[in-house]
PDB file of C-alpha atoms in Angstrom:
ATOM      1  CA  MET A   1    -243.716-171.272  25.203  1.00  0.00           C
ATOM      2  CA  GLU A   2    -246.357-173.783  24.535  1.00  0.00           C
ATOM      3  CA  ALA A   3    -244.932-174.692  21.165  1.00  0.00           C
ATOM      4  CA  GLN A   4    -241.669-176.354  22.672  1.00  0.00           C
ATOM      5  CA  TRP A   5    -243.976-179.165  24.137  1.00  0.00           C
ATOM      6  CA  LYS A   6    -245.773-180.146  21.085  1.00  0.00           C
ATOM      7  CA  GLY A   7    -244.832-183.873  20.368  1.00  0.00           C
ATOM      8  CA  LYS A   8    -242.367-183.984  23.391  1.00  0.00           C
ATOM      9  CA  ARG A   9    -242.468-187.431  25.248  1.00  0.00           C
ATOM     10  CA  VAL A  10    -243.039-185.993  28.825  1.00  0.00           C
ATOM     11  CA  LEU A  11    -242.973-188.595  31.925  1.00  0.00           C
ATOM     12  CA  VAL A  12    -245.035-186.918  34.760  1.00  0.00           C
ATOM     13  CA  LEU A  13    -244.146-188.443  38.071  1.00  0.00           C
ATOM     14  CA  GLY A  14    -246.727-188.381  40.810  1.00  0.00           C
ATOM     15  CA  ALA A  15    -250.504-188.134  40.439  1.00  0.00           C
ATOM     16  CA  ALA A  16    -251.123-185.838  43.252  1.00  0.00           C
ATOM     17  CA  ARG A  17    -252.889-182.508  42.582  1.00  0.00           C
ATOM     18  CA  SER A  18    -249.569-180.847  40.977  1.00  0.00           C
ATOM     19  CA  GLY A  19    -248.871-183.932  38.964  1.00  0.00           C
ATOM     20  CA  ILE A  20    -252.382-183.988  37.571  1.00  0.00           C
ATOM     21  CA  ALA A  21    -252.401-180.266  36.946  1.00  0.00           C
ATOM     22  CA  ALA A  22    -249.053-180.621  34.981  1.00  0.00           C
ATOM     23  CA  ALA A  23    -250.386-183.591  33.013  1.00  0.00           C
ATOM     24  CA  THR A  24    -253.593-181.620  32.092  1.00  0.00           C
ATOM     25  CA  TYR A  25    -251.464-178.701  30.859  1.00  0.00           C
ATOM     26  CA  LEU A  26    -248.934-180.754  28.916  1.00  0.00           C
ATOM     27  CA  VAL A  27    -251.901-182.669  27.118  1.00  0.00           C
ATOM     28  CA  GLY A  28    -253.392-179.420  26.167  1.00  0.00           C
ATOM     29  CA  VAL A  29    -250.170-178.118  24.558  1.00  0.00           C
ATOM     30  CA  GLY A  30    -249.575-181.390  22.524  1.00  0.00           C
ATOM     31  CA  ALA A  31    -247.101-183.322  24.554  1.00  0.00           C
ATOM     32  CA  ILE A  32    -247.282-187.091  24.605  1.00  0.00           C
ATOM     33  CA  VAL A  33    -247.655-187.652  28.263  1.00  0.00           C
ATOM     34  CA  THR A  34    -247.157-190.710  30.362  1.00  0.00           C
ATOM     35  CA  MET A  35    -248.039-190.697  34.199  1.00  0.00           C
ATOM     36  CA  ASN A  36    -246.123-192.804  36.543  1.00  0.00           C
ATOM     37  CA  THR A  37    -246.490-193.379  40.424  1.00  0.00           C
ATOM     38  CA  GLY A  38    -244.631-195.521  42.872  1.00  0.00           C
ATOM     39  CA  SER A  39    -247.781-196.335  44.653  1.00  0.00           C
ATOM     40  CA  GLU A  40    -251.427-196.827  43.782  1.00  0.00           C
ATOM     41  CA  PRO A  41    -253.262-193.478  43.431  1.00  0.00           C
ATOM     42  CA  SER A  42    -256.608-192.817  45.039  1.00  0.00           C
ATOM     43  CA  THR A  43    -259.739-193.487  43.108  1.00  0.00           C
ATOM     44  CA  GLU A  44    -260.311-189.825  42.572  1.00  0.00           C
ATOM     45  CA  GLU A  45    -256.645-189.417  41.139  1.00  0.00           C
ATOM     46  CA  ARG A  46    -257.020-192.483  39.010  1.00  0.00           C
ATOM     47  CA  THR A  47    -260.294-191.456  37.664  1.00  0.00           C
ATOM     48  CA  LYS A  48    -258.672-187.946  36.611  1.00  0.00           C
ATOM     49  CA  VAL A  49    -255.754-189.624  34.930  1.00  0.00           C
ATOM     50  CA  GLU A  50    -257.934-191.849  32.817  1.00  0.00           C
ATOM     51  CA  GLN A  51    -260.156-188.896  31.801  1.00  0.00           C
ATOM     52  CA  LEU A  52    -256.951-187.361  30.257  1.00  0.00           C
ATOM     53  CA  GLY A  53    -256.666-190.407  28.032  1.00  0.00           C
ATOM     54  CA  ILE A  54    -252.881-190.671  28.739  1.00  0.00           C
ATOM     55  CA  THR A  55    -250.758-193.680  29.315  1.00  0.00           C
ATOM     56  CA  SER A  56    -250.283-194.586  33.069  1.00  0.00           C
ATOM     57  CA  VAL A  57    -248.144-196.861  35.045  1.00  0.00           C
ATOM     58  CA  PHE A  58    -249.111-197.232  38.809  1.00  0.00           C
ATOM     59  CA  GLY A  59    -247.340-199.085  41.593  1.00  0.00           C
ATOM     60  CA  SER A  60    -243.595-198.898  40.592  1.00  0.00           C
ATOM     61  CA  HIS A  61    -241.119-196.971  38.620  1.00  0.00           C
ATOM     62  CA  PRO A  62    -239.929-199.422  35.733  1.00  0.00           C
ATOM     63  CA  LEU A  63    -236.704-198.106  34.244  1.00  0.00           C
ATOM     64  CA  ASP A  64    -237.898-198.919  30.685  1.00  0.00           C
ATOM     65  CA  LEU A  65    -240.172-195.852  31.004  1.00  0.00           C
ATOM     66  CA  LEU A  66    -237.074-193.852  30.315  1.00  0.00           C
ATOM     67  CA  ASP A  67    -236.808-195.313  26.715  1.00  0.00           C
ATOM     68  CA  ASP A  68    -239.673-193.239  25.565  1.00  0.00           C
ATOM     69  CA  THR A  69    -239.081-190.092  27.536  1.00  0.00           C
ATOM     70  CA  ASP A  70    -237.572-186.665  26.529  1.00  0.00           C
ATOM     71  CA  VAL A  71    -238.457-184.800  29.701  1.00  0.00           C
ATOM     72  CA  ILE A  72    -239.489-185.640  33.251  1.00  0.00           C
ATOM     73  CA  VAL A  73    -241.767-183.352  35.268  1.00  0.00           C
ATOM     74  CA  LYS A  74    -241.758-184.705  38.888  1.00  0.00           C
ATOM     75  CA  ASN A  75    -243.839-184.058  41.966  1.00  0.00           C
ATOM     76  CA  PRO A  76    -241.386-182.225  44.223  1.00  0.00           C
ATOM     77  CA  GLY A  77    -241.811-184.783  47.056  1.00  0.00           C
ATOM     78  CA  ILE A  78    -240.356-187.703  44.908  1.00  0.00           C
ATOM     79  CA  PRO A  79    -236.499-187.864  46.043  1.00  0.00           C
ATOM     80  CA  TYR A  80    -234.021-187.667  43.500  1.00  0.00           C
ATOM     81  CA  HIS A  81    -232.240-190.861  44.686  1.00  0.00           C
ATOM     82  CA  ILE A  82    -234.921-193.203  43.440  1.00  0.00           C
ATOM     83  CA  PRO A  83    -233.348-195.434  40.717  1.00  0.00           C
ATOM     84  CA  LEU A  84    -235.569-194.199  37.840  1.00  0.00           C
ATOM     85  CA  LEU A  85    -234.308-190.408  38.397  1.00  0.00           C
ATOM     86  CA  GLN A  86    -230.727-191.603  39.005  1.00  0.00           C
ATOM     87  CA  ALA A  87    -230.924-193.287  35.619  1.00  0.00           C
ATOM     88  CA  ALA A  88    -232.502-190.387  34.047  1.00  0.00           C
ATOM     89  CA  MET A  89    -229.666-188.021  35.281  1.00  0.00           C
ATOM     90  CA  ASP A  90    -227.231-190.629  33.932  1.00  0.00           C
ATOM     91  CA  ARG A  91    -228.934-190.456  30.327  1.00  0.00           C
ATOM     92  CA  GLY A  92    -229.054-186.416  30.538  1.00  0.00           C
ATOM     93  CA  ILE A  93    -232.848-186.527  30.476  1.00  0.00           C
ATOM     94  CA  PRO A  94    -234.117-183.171  31.834  1.00  0.00           C
ATOM     95  CA  ILE A  95    -235.784-183.266  35.217  1.00  0.00           C
ATOM     96  CA  TYR A  96    -238.246-180.393  35.999  1.00  0.00           C
ATOM     97  CA  THR A  97    -240.837-179.531  38.860  1.00  0.00           C
ATOM     98  CA  GLU A  98    -244.152-178.081  38.333  1.00  0.00           C
ATOM     99  CA  VAL A  99    -242.706-174.771  39.208  1.00  0.00           C
ATOM    100  CA  GLU A 100    -240.165-174.613  36.303  1.00  0.00           C
ATOM    101  CA  LEU A 101    -243.092-175.809  33.985  1.00  0.00           C
ATOM    102  CA  ALA A 102    -245.162-172.792  35.255  1.00  0.00           C
ATOM    103  CA  TYR A 103    -242.458-170.346  34.894  1.00  0.00           C
ATOM    104  CA  MET A 104    -241.833-171.314  31.321  1.00  0.00           C
ATOM    105  CA  GLU A 105    -245.450-170.802  30.562  1.00  0.00           C
ATOM    106  CA  THR A 106    -246.164-167.362  31.567  1.00  0.00           C
ATOM    107  CA  ASP A 107    -244.635-163.837  31.310  1.00  0.00           C
ATOM    108  CA  ALA A 108    -246.175-162.776  34.787  1.00  0.00           C
ATOM    109  CA  ALA A 109    -243.623-161.621  37.466  1.00  0.00           C
ATOM    110  CA  PHE A 110    -243.050-163.901  40.205  1.00  0.00           C
ATOM    111  CA  VAL A 111    -242.613-162.948  43.917  1.00  0.00           C
ATOM    112  CA  ALA A 112    -241.158-166.031  45.583  1.00  0.00           C
ATOM    113  CA  ILE A 113    -241.072-166.784  49.219  1.00  0.00           C
ATOM    114  CA  THR A 114    -239.302-169.599  51.080  1.00  0.00           C
ATOM    115  CA  GLY A 115    -237.657-170.509  54.403  1.00  0.00           C
ATOM    116  CA  SER A 116    -237.793-173.150  57.221  1.00  0.00           C
ATOM    117  CA  ASN A 117    -240.686-171.266  58.927  1.00  0.00           C
ATOM    118  CA  GLY A 118    -243.259-168.611  58.182  1.00  0.00           C
ATOM    119  CA  LYS A 119    -243.462-169.288  54.440  1.00  0.00           C
ATOM    120  CA  THR A 120    -247.393-169.651  54.375  1.00  0.00           C
ATOM    121  CA  THR A 121    -248.032-166.642  56.583  1.00  0.00           C
ATOM    122  CA  THR A 122    -245.702-164.456  54.724  1.00  0.00           C
ATOM    123  CA  THR A 123    -246.992-165.570  51.500  1.00  0.00           C
ATOM    124  CA  THR A 124    -250.437-164.798  52.673  1.00  0.00           C
ATOM    125  CA  LEU A 125    -249.517-161.345  53.841  1.00  0.00           C
ATOM    126  CA  VAL A 126    -247.762-160.299  50.650  1.00  0.00           C
ATOM    127  CA  HIS A 127    -250.671-161.511  48.582  1.00  0.00           C
ATOM    128  CA  GLU A 128    -253.004-159.544  50.582  1.00  0.00           C
ATOM    129  CA  LEU A 129    -250.774-156.275  50.389  1.00  0.00           C
ATOM    130  CA  LEU A 130    -250.514-156.571  46.683  1.00  0.00           C
ATOM    131  CA  LYS A 131    -254.023-157.015  46.133  1.00  0.00           C
ATOM    132  CA  GLY A 132    -254.247-153.336  47.081  1.00  0.00           C
ATOM    133  CA  GLY A 133    -252.081-152.457  44.339  1.00  0.00           C
ATOM    134  CA  ASP A 134    -252.895-151.561  40.424  1.00  0.00           C
ATOM    135  CA  ARG A 135    -251.690-154.973  38.971  1.00  0.00           C
ATOM    136  CA  PRO A 136    -253.747-158.262  39.204  1.00  0.00           C
ATOM    137  CA  VAL A 137    -252.163-160.640  41.668  1.00  0.00           C
ATOM    138  CA  HIS A 138    -252.432-164.384  42.182  1.00  0.00           C
ATOM    139  CA  VAL A 139    -251.156-166.909  44.895  1.00  0.00           C
ATOM    140  CA  ALA A 140    -249.815-170.125  43.944  1.00  0.00           C
ATOM    141  CA  GLY A 141    -247.367-172.972  45.058  1.00  0.00           C
ATOM    142  CA  ASN A 142    -247.791-174.798  48.463  1.00  0.00           C
ATOM    143  CA  ILE A 143    -250.556-172.440  49.175  1.00  0.00           C
ATOM    144  CA  GLY A 144    -253.487-171.910  46.905  1.00  0.00           C
ATOM    145  CA  PHE A 145    -253.548-173.533  43.534  1.00  0.00           C
ATOM    146  CA  PRO A 146    -250.964-175.468  41.511  1.00  0.00           C
ATOM    147  CA  ALA A 147    -248.451-173.154  39.932  1.00  0.00           C
ATOM    148  CA  ILE A 148    -249.172-174.430  36.469  1.00  0.00           C
ATOM    149  CA  GLU A 149    -252.913-173.732  37.005  1.00  0.00           C
ATOM    150  CA  VAL A 150    -252.125-170.158  37.783  1.00  0.00           C
ATOM    151  CA  ALA A 151    -249.524-169.576  35.211  1.00  0.00           C
ATOM    152  CA  THR A 152    -252.002-170.589  32.387  1.00  0.00           C
ATOM    153  CA  ARG A 153    -254.469-167.828  33.387  1.00  0.00           C
ATOM    154  CA  ALA A 154    -252.163-165.198  34.431  1.00  0.00           C
ATOM    155  CA  LYS A 155    -251.326-162.188  32.101  1.00  0.00           C
ATOM    156  CA  PRO A 156    -248.084-160.790  31.283  1.00  0.00           C
ATOM    157  CA  ASP A 157    -248.680-157.770  33.585  1.00  0.00           C
ATOM    158  CA  ASP A 158    -249.786-159.791  36.458  1.00  0.00           C
ATOM    159  CA  LEU A 159    -248.035-160.843  39.640  1.00  0.00           C
ATOM    160  CA  ILE A 160    -247.756-164.334  40.951  1.00  0.00           C
ATOM    161  CA  VAL A 161    -247.048-164.685  44.702  1.00  0.00           C
ATOM    162  CA  ILE A 162    -245.672-168.287  45.163  1.00  0.00           C
ATOM    163  CA  GLU A 163    -244.710-170.310  48.193  1.00  0.00           C
ATOM    164  CA  LEU A 164    -241.938-172.604  47.493  1.00  0.00           C
ATOM    165  CA  SER A 165    -240.310-175.469  49.296  1.00  0.00           C
ATOM    166  CA  SER A 166    -236.834-176.937  49.241  1.00  0.00           C
ATOM    167  CA  PHE A 167    -238.189-179.723  47.302  1.00  0.00           C
ATOM    168  CA  GLN A 168    -239.702-177.551  44.515  1.00  0.00           C
ATOM    169  CA  LEU A 169    -236.387-175.414  44.429  1.00  0.00           C
ATOM    170  CA  MET A 170    -234.211-178.349  43.622  1.00  0.00           C
ATOM    171  CA  GLY A 171    -235.813-178.563  40.386  1.00  0.00           C
ATOM    172  CA  VAL A 172    -235.539-175.082  38.939  1.00  0.00           C
ATOM    173  CA  GLU A 173    -233.205-174.217  36.138  1.00  0.00           C
ATOM    174  CA  THR A 174    -234.488-171.009  34.512  1.00  0.00           C
ATOM    175  CA  PHE A 175    -237.016-169.849  37.266  1.00  0.00           C
ATOM    176  CA  HIS A 176    -236.401-166.131  37.773  1.00  0.00           C
ATOM    177  CA  PRO A 177    -238.435-164.190  40.440  1.00  0.00           C
ATOM    178  CA  LYS A 178    -238.408-160.422  40.222  1.00  0.00           C
ATOM    179  CA  ALA A 179    -238.572-160.399  44.126  1.00  0.00           C
ATOM    180  CA  ALA A 180    -237.698-163.140  46.438  1.00  0.00           C
ATOM    181  CA  ALA A 181    -237.431-163.740  50.260  1.00  0.00           C
ATOM    182  CA  LEU A 182    -235.528-166.409  52.117  1.00  0.00           C
ATOM    183  CA  LEU A 183    -236.985-165.912  55.548  1.00  0.00           C
ATOM    184  CA  ASN A 184    -234.753-168.175  57.691  1.00  0.00           C
ATOM    185  CA  LEU A 185    -232.981-171.534  57.895  1.00  0.00           C
ATOM    186  CA  SER A 186    -233.001-174.380  60.371  1.00  0.00           C
ATOM    187  CA  GLU A 187    -232.663-178.050  60.111  1.00  0.00           C
ATOM    188  CA  ALA A 188    -235.509-179.568  58.241  1.00  0.00           C
ATOM    189  CA  HIS A 189    -236.106-182.431  55.709  1.00  0.00           C
ATOM    190  CA  LEU A 190    -232.753-184.035  56.256  1.00  0.00           C
ATOM    191  CA  ASP A 191    -234.300-187.236  55.405  1.00  0.00           C
ATOM    192  CA  TYR A 192    -234.812-185.960  51.941  1.00  0.00           C
ATOM    193  CA  HIS A 193    -231.722-183.904  51.471  1.00  0.00           C
ATOM    194  CA  GLY A 194    -229.213-185.714  53.459  1.00  0.00           C
ATOM    195  CA  ASP A 195    -227.636-182.848  55.525  1.00  0.00           C
ATOM    196  CA  PHE A 196    -228.190-179.211  56.491  1.00  0.00           C
ATOM    197  CA  ASP A 197    -226.194-177.727  53.739  1.00  0.00           C
ATOM    198  CA  SER A 198    -227.725-179.525  51.077  1.00  0.00           C
ATOM    199  CA  TYR A 199    -231.061-178.376  52.359  1.00  0.00           C
ATOM    200  CA  ALA A 200    -229.920-174.714  52.586  1.00  0.00           C
ATOM    201  CA  ASP A 201    -228.300-174.940  49.356  1.00  0.00           C
ATOM    202  CA  ALA A 202    -231.552-176.196  47.761  1.00  0.00           C
ATOM    203  CA  LYS A 203    -233.366-173.109  49.222  1.00  0.00           C
ATOM    204  CA  ALA A 204    -230.752-170.761  47.830  1.00  0.00           C
ATOM    205  CA  ASN A 205    -231.545-171.948  44.355  1.00  0.00           C
ATOM    206  CA  LEU A 206    -234.191-169.348  44.619  1.00  0.00           C
ATOM    207  CA  PHE A 207    -231.470-166.721  43.816  1.00  0.00           C
ATOM    208  CA  ARG A 208    -229.713-168.517  41.086  1.00  0.00           C
ATOM    209  CA  ASN A 209    -231.074-166.637  38.160  1.00  0.00           C
ATOM    210  CA  MET A 210    -231.541-163.248  39.925  1.00  0.00           C
ATOM    211  CA  THR A 211    -229.986-160.162  39.003  1.00  0.00           C
ATOM    212  CA  SER A 212    -228.867-156.666  40.676  1.00  0.00           C
ATOM    213  CA  SER A 213    -232.204-155.377  39.077  1.00  0.00           C
ATOM    214  CA  ASP A 214    -234.210-157.733  41.238  1.00  0.00           C
ATOM    215  CA  ARG A 215    -235.171-157.423  44.954  1.00  0.00           C
ATOM    216  CA  ILE A 216    -234.038-159.925  47.569  1.00  0.00           C
ATOM    217  CA  VAL A 217    -235.371-159.818  51.163  1.00  0.00           C
ATOM    218  CA  VAL A 218    -233.417-161.587  53.992  1.00  0.00           C
ATOM    219  CA  LYS A 219    -232.716-161.443  57.674  1.00  0.00           C
ATOM    220  CA  GLY A 220    -229.292-159.972  57.695  1.00  0.00           C
ATOM    221  CA  ALA A 221    -228.386-161.320  61.136  1.00  0.00           C
ATOM    222  CA  ASP A 222    -229.066-164.838  60.060  1.00  0.00           C
ATOM    223  CA  GLU A 223    -225.402-165.958  58.939  1.00  0.00           C
ATOM    224  CA  GLU A 224    -226.600-169.225  57.165  1.00  0.00           C
ATOM    225  CA  VAL A 225    -229.066-167.212  55.018  1.00  0.00           C
ATOM    226  CA  MET A 226    -226.426-164.405  54.314  1.00  0.00           C
ATOM    227  CA  LYS A 227    -223.728-167.174  53.235  1.00  0.00           C
ATOM    228  CA  ARG A 228    -226.138-168.141  50.381  1.00  0.00           C
ATOM    229  CA  VAL A 229    -226.897-164.660  48.905  1.00  0.00           C
ATOM    230  CA  PRO A 230    -224.487-164.217  45.896  1.00  0.00           C
ATOM    231  CA  ASP A 231    -221.983-161.386  46.058  1.00  0.00           C
ATOM    232  CA  ALA A 232    -223.445-159.780  42.905  1.00  0.00           C
ATOM    233  CA  LEU A 233    -226.907-159.585  44.579  1.00  0.00           C
ATOM    234  CA  HIS A 234    -225.964-157.776  47.798  1.00  0.00           C
ATOM    235  CA  ALA A 235    -226.756-154.428  46.238  1.00  0.00           C
ATOM    236  CA  SER A 236    -230.357-155.512  45.730  1.00  0.00           C
ATOM    237  CA  THR A 237    -230.798-156.855  49.276  1.00  0.00           C
ATOM    238  CA  PHE A 238    -233.447-155.471  51.682  1.00  0.00           C
ATOM    239  CA  GLY A 239    -232.784-156.641  55.106  1.00  0.00           C
ATOM    240  CA  TYR A 240    -235.100-157.146  58.155  1.00  0.00           C
ATOM    241  CA  ASP A 241    -233.699-156.888  61.711  1.00  0.00           C
ATOM    242  CA  ALA A 242    -230.834-155.241  60.079  1.00  0.00           C
ATOM    243  CA  GLY A 243    -231.726-151.618  59.322  1.00  0.00           C
ATOM    244  CA  ASP A 244    -234.123-151.484  56.335  1.00  0.00           C
ATOM    245  CA  ALA A 245    -237.024-152.943  58.471  1.00  0.00           C
ATOM    246  CA  SER A 246    -237.201-154.087  62.114  1.00  0.00           C
ATOM    247  CA  VAL A 247    -239.324-154.240  65.239  1.00  0.00           C
ATOM    248  CA  ARG A 248    -238.485-151.340  67.614  1.00  0.00           C
ATOM    249  CA  ASP A 249    -240.312-150.372  70.827  1.00  0.00           C
ATOM    250  CA  GLY A 250    -243.475-152.307  69.698  1.00  0.00           C
ATOM    251  CA  TRP A 251    -243.557-150.796  66.187  1.00  0.00           C
ATOM    252  CA  ILE A 252    -242.703-152.164  62.881  1.00  0.00           C
ATOM    253  CA  THR A 253    -240.199-149.667  61.310  1.00  0.00           C
ATOM    254  CA  LEU A 254    -239.249-149.198  57.696  1.00  0.00           C
ATOM    255  CA  HIS A 255    -235.922-147.127  57.195  1.00  0.00           C
ATOM    256  CA  GLY A 256    -236.376-145.798  60.718  1.00  0.00           C
ATOM    257  CA  ASP A 257    -239.830-144.611  60.338  1.00  0.00           C
ATOM    258  CA  ASN A 258    -242.640-146.195  62.540  1.00  0.00           C
ATOM    259  CA  ILE A 259    -245.253-147.984  60.085  1.00  0.00           C
ATOM    260  CA  VAL A 260    -247.501-149.869  62.296  1.00  0.00           C
ATOM    261  CA  ARG A 261    -247.834-151.113  65.931  1.00  0.00           C
ATOM    262  CA  VAL A 262    -247.099-154.949  66.366  1.00  0.00           C
ATOM    263  CA  SER A 263    -250.171-155.226  68.482  1.00  0.00           C
ATOM    264  CA  GLU A 264    -252.318-154.035  65.451  1.00  0.00           C
ATOM    265  CA  LEU A 265    -251.193-156.921  63.251  1.00  0.00           C
ATOM    266  CA  ALA A 266    -254.006-159.468  62.757  1.00  0.00           C
TER     267      ALA A 266
END
């Protein structure tokens, strides 16, 4: 997918680790990159941006940046309500997050994990379990390395276990994991999303491109989670605390069989 970026004018918003990783990738595939931040970057970040030899605008988000922009790749933490992004949406300029960029770069299969609580623990456990299999496995997202860095080195048969926030999931369009877990939903980041339903719906973007041949893992007793599982995907749903997997008499069970004692977990 690298050819699609050649000659594209891409505005990268945010100079943190993921933004610099995205800019580095885009420069490498021939895009014309501008880096923009609303505040002054650290000395280390500024040095890295200067080494890329790209145009940079620090300290504000001037609207005239959009005059020379085909695509925006934004840091997930930058809210969509800032005037620059509102103007970009009015003009129909695509706005991606680094996760979308990573998905477009690789043919590796993604295992995606989100939720209000337990994301990092679950991502770590899934990564460690999959390391015991036959396919090379990487970890990315909020844990580990920026997704685009992992995607550029992953081979088509590899697996990428990725922890995702609601901020990242708001910016996906084509991202399609082969397996995905929405662990739970509780009120969080309402200053960013505005209300609980907007936050929960952003999490549910995890499922937007999945099909019945993929696997969804959810807590069947969580009504807010289940409201957001598309009807077409219920056949591919694996539930915990709902029959498929549960804790019973001190054991983790799978389809009724005892697998491991809870006391033996690290």
